[in-house]
CSV table of C-alpha atoms in Angstrom, one decimal:
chain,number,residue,atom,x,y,z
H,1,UNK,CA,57.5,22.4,7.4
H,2,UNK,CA,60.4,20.3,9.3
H,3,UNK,CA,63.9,21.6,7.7
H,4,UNK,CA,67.3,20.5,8.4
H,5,UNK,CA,66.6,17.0,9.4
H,6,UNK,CA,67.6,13.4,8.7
H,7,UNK,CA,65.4,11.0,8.1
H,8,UNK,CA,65.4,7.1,8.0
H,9,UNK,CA,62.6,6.2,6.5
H,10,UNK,CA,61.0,1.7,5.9
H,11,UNK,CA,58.4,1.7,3.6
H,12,UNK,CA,57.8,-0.5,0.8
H,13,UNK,CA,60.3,-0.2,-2.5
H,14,UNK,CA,60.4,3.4,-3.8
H,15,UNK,CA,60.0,1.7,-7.1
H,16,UNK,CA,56.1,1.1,-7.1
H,17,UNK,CA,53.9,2.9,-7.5
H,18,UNK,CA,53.5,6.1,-5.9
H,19,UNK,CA,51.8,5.8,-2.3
H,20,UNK,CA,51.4,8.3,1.1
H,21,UNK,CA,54.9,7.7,2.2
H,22,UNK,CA,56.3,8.4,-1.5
H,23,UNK,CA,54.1,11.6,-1.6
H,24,UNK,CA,55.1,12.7,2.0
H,25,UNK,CA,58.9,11.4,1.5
H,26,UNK,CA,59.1,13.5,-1.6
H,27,UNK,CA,57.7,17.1,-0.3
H,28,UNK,CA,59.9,16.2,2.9
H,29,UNK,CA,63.3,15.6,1.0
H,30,UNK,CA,62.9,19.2,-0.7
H,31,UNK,CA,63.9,20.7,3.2
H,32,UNK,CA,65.7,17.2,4.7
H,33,UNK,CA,68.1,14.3,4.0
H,34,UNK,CA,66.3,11.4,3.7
H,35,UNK,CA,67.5,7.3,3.5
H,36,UNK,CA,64.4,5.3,2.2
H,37,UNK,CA,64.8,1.8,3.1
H,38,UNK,CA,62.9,-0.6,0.9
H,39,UNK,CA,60.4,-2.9,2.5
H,40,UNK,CA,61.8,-5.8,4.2
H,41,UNK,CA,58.8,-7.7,4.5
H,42,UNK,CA,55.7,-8.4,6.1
H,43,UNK,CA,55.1,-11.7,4.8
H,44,UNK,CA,57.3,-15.2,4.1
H,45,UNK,CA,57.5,-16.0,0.4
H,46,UNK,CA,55.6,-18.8,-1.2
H,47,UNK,CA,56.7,-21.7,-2.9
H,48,UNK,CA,55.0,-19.4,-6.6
H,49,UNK,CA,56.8,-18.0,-9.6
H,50,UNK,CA,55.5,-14.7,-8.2
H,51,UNK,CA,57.0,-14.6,-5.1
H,52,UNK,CA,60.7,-16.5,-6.7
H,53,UNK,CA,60.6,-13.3,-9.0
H,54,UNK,CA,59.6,-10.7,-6.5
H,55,UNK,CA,63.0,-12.6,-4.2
H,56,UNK,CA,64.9,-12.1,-7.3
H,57,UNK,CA,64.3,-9.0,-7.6
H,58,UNK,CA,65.2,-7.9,-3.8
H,59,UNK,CA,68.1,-10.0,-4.7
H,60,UNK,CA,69.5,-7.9,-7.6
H,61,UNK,CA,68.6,-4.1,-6.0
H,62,UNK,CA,70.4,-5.0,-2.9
H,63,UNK,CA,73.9,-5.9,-4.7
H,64,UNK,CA,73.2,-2.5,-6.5
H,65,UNK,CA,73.6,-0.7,-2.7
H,66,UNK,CA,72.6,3.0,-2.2
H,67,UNK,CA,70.9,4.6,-4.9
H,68,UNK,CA,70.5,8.2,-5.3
H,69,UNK,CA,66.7,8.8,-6.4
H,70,UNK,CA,66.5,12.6,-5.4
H,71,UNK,CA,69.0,15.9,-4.6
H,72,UNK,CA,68.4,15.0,-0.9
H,73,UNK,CA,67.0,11.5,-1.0
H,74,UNK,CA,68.7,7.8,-1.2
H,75,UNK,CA,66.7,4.2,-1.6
H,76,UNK,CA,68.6,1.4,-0.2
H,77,UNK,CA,67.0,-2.2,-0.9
H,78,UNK,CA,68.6,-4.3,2.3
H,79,UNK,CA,69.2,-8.4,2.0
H,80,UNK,CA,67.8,-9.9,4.8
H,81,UNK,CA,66.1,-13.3,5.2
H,82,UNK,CA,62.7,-13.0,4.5
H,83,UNK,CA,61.0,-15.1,7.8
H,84,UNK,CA,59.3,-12.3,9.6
H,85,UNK,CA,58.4,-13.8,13.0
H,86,UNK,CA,61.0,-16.3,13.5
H,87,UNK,CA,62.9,-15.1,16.8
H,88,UNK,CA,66.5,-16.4,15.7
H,89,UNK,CA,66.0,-14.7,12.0
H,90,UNK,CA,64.7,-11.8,13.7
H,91,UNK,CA,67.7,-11.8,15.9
H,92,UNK,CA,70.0,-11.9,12.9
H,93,UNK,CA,68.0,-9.6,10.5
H,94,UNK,CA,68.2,-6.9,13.1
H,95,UNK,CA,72.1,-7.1,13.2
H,96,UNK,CA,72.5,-6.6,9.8
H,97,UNK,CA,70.3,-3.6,9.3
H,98,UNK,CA,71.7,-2.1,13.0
H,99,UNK,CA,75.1,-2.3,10.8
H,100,UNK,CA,74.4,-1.4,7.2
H,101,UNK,CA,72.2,1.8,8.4
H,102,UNK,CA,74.7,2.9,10.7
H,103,UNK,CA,77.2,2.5,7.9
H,104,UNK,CA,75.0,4.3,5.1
H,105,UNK,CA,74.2,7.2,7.9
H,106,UNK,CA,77.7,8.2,8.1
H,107,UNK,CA,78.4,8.1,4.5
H,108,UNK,CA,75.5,10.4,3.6
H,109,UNK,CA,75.7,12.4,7.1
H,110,UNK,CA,72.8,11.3,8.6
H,111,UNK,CA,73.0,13.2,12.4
H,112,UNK,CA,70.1,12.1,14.9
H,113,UNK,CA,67.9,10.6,12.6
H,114,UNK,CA,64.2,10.8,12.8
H,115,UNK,CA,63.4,7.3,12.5
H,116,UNK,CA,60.3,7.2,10.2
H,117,UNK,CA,58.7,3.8,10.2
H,118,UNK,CA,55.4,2.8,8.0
H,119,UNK,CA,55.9,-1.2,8.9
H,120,UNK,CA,55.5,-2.2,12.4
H,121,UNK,CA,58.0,-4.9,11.8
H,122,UNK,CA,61.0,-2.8,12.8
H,123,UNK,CA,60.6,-2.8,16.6
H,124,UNK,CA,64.1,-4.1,16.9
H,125,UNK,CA,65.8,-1.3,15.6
H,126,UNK,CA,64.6,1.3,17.9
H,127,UNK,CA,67.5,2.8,20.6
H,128,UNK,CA,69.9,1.2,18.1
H,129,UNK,CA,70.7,4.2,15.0
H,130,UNK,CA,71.1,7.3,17.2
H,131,UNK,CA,68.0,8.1,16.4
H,132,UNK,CA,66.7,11.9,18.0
H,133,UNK,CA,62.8,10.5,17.4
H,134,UNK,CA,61.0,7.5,16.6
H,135,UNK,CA,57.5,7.7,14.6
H,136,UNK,CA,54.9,5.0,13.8
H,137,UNK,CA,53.3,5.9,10.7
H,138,UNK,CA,50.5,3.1,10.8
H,139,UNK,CA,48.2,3.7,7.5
H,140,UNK,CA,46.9,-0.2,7.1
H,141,UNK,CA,45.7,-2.8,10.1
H,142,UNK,CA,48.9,-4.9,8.4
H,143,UNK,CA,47.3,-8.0,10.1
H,144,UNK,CA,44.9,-8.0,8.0
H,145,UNK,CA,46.5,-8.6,4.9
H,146,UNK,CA,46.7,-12.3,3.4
H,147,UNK,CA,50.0,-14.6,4.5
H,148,UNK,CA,51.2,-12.7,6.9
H,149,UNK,CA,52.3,-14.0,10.3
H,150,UNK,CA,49.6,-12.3,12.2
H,151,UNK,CA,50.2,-13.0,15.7
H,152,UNK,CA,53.6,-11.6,15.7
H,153,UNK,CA,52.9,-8.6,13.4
H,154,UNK,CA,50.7,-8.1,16.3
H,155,UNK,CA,53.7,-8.4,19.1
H,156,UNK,CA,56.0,-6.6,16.6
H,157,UNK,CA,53.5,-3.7,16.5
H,158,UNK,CA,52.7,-3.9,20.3
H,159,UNK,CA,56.5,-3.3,21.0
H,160,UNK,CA,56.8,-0.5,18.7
H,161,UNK,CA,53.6,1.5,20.0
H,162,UNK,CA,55.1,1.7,23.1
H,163,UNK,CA,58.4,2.6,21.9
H,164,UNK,CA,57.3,5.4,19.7
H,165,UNK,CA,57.6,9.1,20.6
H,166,UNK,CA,54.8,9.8,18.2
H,167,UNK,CA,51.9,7.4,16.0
H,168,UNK,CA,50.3,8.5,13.4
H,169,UNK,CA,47.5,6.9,11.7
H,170,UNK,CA,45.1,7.4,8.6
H,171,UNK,CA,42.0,6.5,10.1
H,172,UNK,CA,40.0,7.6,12.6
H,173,UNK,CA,39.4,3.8,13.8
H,174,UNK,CA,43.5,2.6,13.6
H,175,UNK,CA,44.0,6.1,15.6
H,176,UNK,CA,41.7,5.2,18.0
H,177,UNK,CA,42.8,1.4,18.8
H,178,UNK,CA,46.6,2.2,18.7
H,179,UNK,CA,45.7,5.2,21.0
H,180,UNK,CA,45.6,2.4,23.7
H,181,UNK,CA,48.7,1.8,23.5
H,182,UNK,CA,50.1,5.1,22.9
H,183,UNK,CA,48.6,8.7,24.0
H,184,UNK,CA,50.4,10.3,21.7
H,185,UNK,CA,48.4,9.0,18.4
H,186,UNK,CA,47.1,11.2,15.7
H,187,UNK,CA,44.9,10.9,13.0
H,188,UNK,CA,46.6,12.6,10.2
H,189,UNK,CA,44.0,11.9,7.0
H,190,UNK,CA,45.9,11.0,3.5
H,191,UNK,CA,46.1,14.0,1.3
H,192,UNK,CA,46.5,14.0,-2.9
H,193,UNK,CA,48.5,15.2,-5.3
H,194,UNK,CA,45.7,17.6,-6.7
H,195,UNK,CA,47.2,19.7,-9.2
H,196,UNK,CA,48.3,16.4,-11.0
H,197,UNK,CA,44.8,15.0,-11.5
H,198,UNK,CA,43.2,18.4,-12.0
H,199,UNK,CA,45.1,17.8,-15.4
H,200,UNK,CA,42.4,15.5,-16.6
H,201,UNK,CA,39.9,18.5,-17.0
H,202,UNK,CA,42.7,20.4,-19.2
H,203,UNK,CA,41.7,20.4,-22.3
H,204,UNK,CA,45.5,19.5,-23.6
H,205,UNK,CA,45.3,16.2,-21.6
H,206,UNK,CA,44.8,13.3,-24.2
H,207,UNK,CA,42.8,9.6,-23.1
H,208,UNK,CA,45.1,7.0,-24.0
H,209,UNK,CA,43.9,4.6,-27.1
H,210,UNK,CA,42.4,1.6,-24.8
H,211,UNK,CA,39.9,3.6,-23.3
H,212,UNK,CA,38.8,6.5,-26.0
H,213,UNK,CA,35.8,5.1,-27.8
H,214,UNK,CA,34.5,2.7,-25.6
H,215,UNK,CA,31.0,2.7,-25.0
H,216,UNK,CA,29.9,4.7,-22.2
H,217,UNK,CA,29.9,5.3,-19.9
H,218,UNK,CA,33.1,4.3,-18.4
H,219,UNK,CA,33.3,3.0,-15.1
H,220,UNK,CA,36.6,3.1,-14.1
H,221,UNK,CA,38.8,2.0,-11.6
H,222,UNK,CA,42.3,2.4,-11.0
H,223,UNK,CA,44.8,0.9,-8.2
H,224,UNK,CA,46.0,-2.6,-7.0
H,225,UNK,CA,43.5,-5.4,-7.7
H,226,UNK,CA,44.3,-7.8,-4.7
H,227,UNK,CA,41.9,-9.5,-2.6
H,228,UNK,CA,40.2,-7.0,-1.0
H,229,UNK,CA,38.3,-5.5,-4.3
H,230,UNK,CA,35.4,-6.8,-4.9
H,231,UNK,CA,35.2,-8.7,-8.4
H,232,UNK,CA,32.7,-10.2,-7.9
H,233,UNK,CA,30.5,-7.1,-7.6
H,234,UNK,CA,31.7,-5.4,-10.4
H,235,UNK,CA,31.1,-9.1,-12.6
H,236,UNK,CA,27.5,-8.1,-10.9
H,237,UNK,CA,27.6,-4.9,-12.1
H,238,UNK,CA,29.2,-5.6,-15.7
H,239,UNK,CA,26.3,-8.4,-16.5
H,240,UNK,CA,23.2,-6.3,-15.3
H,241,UNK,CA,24.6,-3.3,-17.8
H,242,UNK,CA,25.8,-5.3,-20.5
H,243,UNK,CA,26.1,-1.6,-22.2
H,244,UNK,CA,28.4,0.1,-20.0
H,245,UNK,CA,32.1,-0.1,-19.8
H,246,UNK,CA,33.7,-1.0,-16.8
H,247,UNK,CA,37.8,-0.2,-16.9
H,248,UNK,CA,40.4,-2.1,-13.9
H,249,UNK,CA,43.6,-0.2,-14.2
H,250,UNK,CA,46.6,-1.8,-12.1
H,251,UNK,CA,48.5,-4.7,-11.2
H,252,UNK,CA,46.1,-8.0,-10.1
H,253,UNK,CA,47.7,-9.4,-7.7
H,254,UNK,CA,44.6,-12.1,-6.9
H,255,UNK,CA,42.7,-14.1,-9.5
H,256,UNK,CA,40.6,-12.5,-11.9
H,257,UNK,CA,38.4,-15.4,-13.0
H,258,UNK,CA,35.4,-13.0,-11.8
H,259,UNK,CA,35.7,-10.9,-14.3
H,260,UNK,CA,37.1,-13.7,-17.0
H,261,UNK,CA,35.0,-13.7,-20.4
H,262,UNK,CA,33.1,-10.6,-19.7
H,263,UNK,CA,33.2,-8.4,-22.7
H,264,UNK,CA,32.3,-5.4,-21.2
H,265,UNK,CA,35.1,-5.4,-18.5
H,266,UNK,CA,38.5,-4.4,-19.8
H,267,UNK,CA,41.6,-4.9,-17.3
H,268,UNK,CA,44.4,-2.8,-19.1
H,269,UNK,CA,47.4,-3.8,-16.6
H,270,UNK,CA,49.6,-1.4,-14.5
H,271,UNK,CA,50.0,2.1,-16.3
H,272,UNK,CA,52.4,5.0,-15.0
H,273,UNK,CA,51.2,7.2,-12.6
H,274,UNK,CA,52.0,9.8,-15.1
H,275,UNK,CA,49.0,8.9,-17.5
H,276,UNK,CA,46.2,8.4,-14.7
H,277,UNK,CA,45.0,11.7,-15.5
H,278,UNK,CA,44.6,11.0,-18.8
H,279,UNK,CA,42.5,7.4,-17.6
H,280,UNK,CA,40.6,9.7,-15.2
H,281,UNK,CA,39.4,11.7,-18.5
H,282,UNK,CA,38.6,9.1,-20.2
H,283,UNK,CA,35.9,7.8,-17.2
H,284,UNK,CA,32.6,9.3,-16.7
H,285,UNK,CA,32.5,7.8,-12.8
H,286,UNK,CA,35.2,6.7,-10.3
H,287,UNK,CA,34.6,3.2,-8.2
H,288,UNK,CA,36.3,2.2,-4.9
H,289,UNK,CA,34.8,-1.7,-5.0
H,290,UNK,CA,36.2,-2.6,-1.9
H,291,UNK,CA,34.9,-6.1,-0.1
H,292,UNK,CA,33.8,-4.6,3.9
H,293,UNK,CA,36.5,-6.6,5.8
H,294,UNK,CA,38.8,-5.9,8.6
H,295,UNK,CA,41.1,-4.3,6.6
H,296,UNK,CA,39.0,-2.4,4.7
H,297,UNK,CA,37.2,-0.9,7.4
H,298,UNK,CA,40.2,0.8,8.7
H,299,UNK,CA,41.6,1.6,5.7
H,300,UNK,CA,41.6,5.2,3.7
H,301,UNK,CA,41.2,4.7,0.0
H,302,UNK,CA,43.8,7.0,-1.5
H,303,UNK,CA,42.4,6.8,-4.6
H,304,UNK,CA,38.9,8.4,-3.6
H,305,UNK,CA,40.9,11.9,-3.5
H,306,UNK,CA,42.5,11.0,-6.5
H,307,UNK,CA,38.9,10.8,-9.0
H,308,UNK,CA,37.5,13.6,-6.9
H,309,UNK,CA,40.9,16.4,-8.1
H,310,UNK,CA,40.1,15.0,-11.3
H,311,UNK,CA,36.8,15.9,-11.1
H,312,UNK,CA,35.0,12.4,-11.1
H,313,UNK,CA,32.1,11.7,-9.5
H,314,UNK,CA,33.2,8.6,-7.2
H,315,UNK,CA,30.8,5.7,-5.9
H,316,UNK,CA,31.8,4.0,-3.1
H,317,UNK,CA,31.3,0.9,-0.6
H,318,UNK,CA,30.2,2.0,2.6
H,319,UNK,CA,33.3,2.4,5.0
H,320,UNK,CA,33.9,4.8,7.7
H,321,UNK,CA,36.5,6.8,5.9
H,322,UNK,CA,34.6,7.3,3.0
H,323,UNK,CA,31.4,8.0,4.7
H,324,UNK,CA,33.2,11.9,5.7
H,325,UNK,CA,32.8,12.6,2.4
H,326,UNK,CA,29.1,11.6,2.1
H,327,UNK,CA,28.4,15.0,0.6
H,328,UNK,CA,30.5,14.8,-2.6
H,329,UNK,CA,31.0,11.0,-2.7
H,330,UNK,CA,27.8,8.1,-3.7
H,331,UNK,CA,27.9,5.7,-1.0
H,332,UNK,CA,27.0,1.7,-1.9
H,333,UNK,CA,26.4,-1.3,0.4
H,334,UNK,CA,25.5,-4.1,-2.2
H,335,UNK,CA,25.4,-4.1,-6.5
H,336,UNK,CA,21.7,-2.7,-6.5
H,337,UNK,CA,23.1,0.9,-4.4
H,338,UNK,CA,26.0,1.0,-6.6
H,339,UNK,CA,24.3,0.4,-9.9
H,340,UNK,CA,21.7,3.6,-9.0
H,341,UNK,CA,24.8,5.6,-7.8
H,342,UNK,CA,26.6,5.4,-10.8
H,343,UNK,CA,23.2,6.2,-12.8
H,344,UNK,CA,23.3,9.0,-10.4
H,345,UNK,CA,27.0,10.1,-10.9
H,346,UNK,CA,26.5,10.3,-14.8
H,347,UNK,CA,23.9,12.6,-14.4
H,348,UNK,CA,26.2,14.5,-12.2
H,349,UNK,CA,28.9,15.3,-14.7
H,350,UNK,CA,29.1,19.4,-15.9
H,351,UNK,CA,32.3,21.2,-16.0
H,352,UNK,CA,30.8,23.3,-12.8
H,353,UNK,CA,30.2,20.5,-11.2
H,354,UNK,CA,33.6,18.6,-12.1
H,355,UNK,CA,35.5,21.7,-10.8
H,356,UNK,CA,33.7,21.7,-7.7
H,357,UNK,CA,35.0,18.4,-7.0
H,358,UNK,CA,38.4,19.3,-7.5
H,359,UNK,CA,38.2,22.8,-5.3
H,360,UNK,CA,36.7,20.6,-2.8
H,361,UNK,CA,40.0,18.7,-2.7
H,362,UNK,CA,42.1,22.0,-2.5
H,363,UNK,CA,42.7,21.9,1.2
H,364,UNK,CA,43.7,18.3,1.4
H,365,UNK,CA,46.9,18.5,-1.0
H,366,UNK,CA,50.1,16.8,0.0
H,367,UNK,CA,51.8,19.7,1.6
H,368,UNK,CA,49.1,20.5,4.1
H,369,UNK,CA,49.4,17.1,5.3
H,370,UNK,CA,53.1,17.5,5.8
H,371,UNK,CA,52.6,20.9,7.4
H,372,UNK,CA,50.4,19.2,10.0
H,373,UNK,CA,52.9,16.3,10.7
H,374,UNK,CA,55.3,18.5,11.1
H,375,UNK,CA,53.9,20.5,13.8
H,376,UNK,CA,53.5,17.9,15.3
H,377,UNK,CA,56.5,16.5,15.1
H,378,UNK,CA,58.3,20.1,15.9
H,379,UNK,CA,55.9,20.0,19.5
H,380,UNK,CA,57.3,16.4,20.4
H,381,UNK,CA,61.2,17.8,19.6
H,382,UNK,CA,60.6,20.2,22.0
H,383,UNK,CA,61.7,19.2,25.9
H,384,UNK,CA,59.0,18.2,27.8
H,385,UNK,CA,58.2,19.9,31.4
């Protein structure tokens, strides 16, 4: 594993909810410094209460500075207008971070950085912090994603392909397409935290109060409800089993009229990422709903990994990076596949065959993931011939 290092990591604000760069920022910062820059944006703010609060919030952390969030790690929220895309802003954004980060490296000692990036939308910075090595972590087709300023996400991205010393990606099809532009791209899969789901087939684990004694079985769900999970299916689902329970755990960040009025569908909010084992116990199948869309098709649901080390049977929409785990994952296209896949997955629940799912996940923990990016990253430090 990479030891000594520095690291300048943009991601999105440490504060949410735990992600792959929290997971691979966390086992890194045991053996290396790390600054973890909050996100600076993708996307210009809306005229909505959400997006006033979410600019208020920026607003506060930032006046807080430099926080210390680990023995080796620091989150730092920067102020920076927030019009991706606009040349001039661009110009002036760029400035301030190229100051404040090479400020905040010399306070906490950051020598040759590795500059870490998960957003494309810090082409700019490269050749500008000292940096030893510059990686493009790219685990989303961030076009894709609604109110962004797609054509130059797409120029910001371009630029920083061909400035990067290494890419990786999380798919097969984003590694492949950014491979164009870069030879030295690598599909690096996501990885999960399995001994911390495993916990939902300890006998000591309890299932919180909103979801003990519902009527099974429990379909559950558990991650960001945006735009791209299909509520319309699962309203599909919920009124052609009018007996079964189907449970959305996380923040909604689109409209949920779908779902509206459907007694049998229970959204319970955001919970810790502490007590999703406990959720996990209380479901007798895992869903990844996802719509099949651009984004989608290159994406790698995280959570997938996450029912599987807890031992749930998991039924999926059909999308490439689910379909290499056809042999211990259900596989959907439309609300008639998943209906006879989650008949399918009840059936499949044992405690040999619960624990089988969880071995299974036993080579794709967090650390081996980090132990394949850095050797690769320890090959590109060495001089080339």
């Amino acid at each position: 594993m990479l030891e000594g290092r520095s690291i300048i990591c943009f991601a999105h604000d440490w504060s949410g909810d735990p992600t792959s760069k929290t997971h691979i920022m966390r086992i890194l910062a045991e053996r290396n410094r790390i600054l973890w820059v909050n996100s600076i944006g993708m996307r210009r703010p809306a005229p909505s209460g959400r997006d006033l609060r979410r600019l208020g919030t920026k607003l506060r952390r930032g006046l807080e500075g430099c926080m210390r969030v680990g023995e080796h790690l620091h989150a730092w929220s920067p102020l920076v207008l927030p019009l991706p895309g606009v040349a001039g802003i661009d110009r002036l954004n760029t400035l301030i971070l190229t100051m404040s980060l090479r400020s905040l490296a010399r306070r906490l000692g950051l020598v040759e950085p590795i500059l870490w990036t998960f957003l494309p939308n810090v082409n700019r910075l490269v050749g500008r912090l000292g940096e030893r090595l510059v990686i493009y972590h790219c685990v989303d087709e961030y076009t894709a994603f609604s109110g962004v300023p797609r054509e130059a996400l797409a120029r910001m991205e371009r630029d920083l392909l061909a400035k990067a010393d290494l890419v990786f990606t999380s798919s097969e099809q984003l590694c492949r397409e950014r491979q164009r532009h870069n030879p030295r791209t690598f599909f690096v899969s996501h990885g999960v935290e399995v001994d911390h789901f495993a916990r939902a087939l300890e006998p000591a684990t309890v299932v919180p109060d909103d979801v003990k004694g519902l009527p099974p079985p429990v379909v559950g769900f558990f991650g960001l409800i945006a735009d791209w999970v299909d509520l319309a299916l699962i309203r599909e689902l919920a009124l052609a089993r009018p007996q079964w329970s189907f449970v959305l755990v996380g923040k909604a960040t689109t409209a949920l009229d779908p779902v509206a009025g459907l007694l049998n569908v229970h959204v319970l909010g955001q919970k810790p990422y502490a007590a999703l084992p406990g959720y996990c116990k209380g479901f007798d199948v895992g869903l990844v709903p996802f719509r099949i869309n651009e984004l989608t098709l290159k994406a790698n649901p995280l959570k997938l990994r996450e029912y599987l080390a807890a031992g749930l049977p998991v039924v999926a929409t059909d999308l490439p990076e689910v379909n290499r785990y056809r042999g211990v994952v259900r596989v959907a296209s439309d609300a008639a596949g998943f209906l006879a896949g989650i008949e399918a997955a009840c059936a499949d629940r044992s405690p040999v065959t619960d624990r089988r799912r969880v071995d299974a996940m036993a080579r794709e923990s967090w650390h081996a993931r980090v132990e394949e990016l850095s050797r690769l990253i320890e090959s590109a430090e060495r001089p080339r011939c």
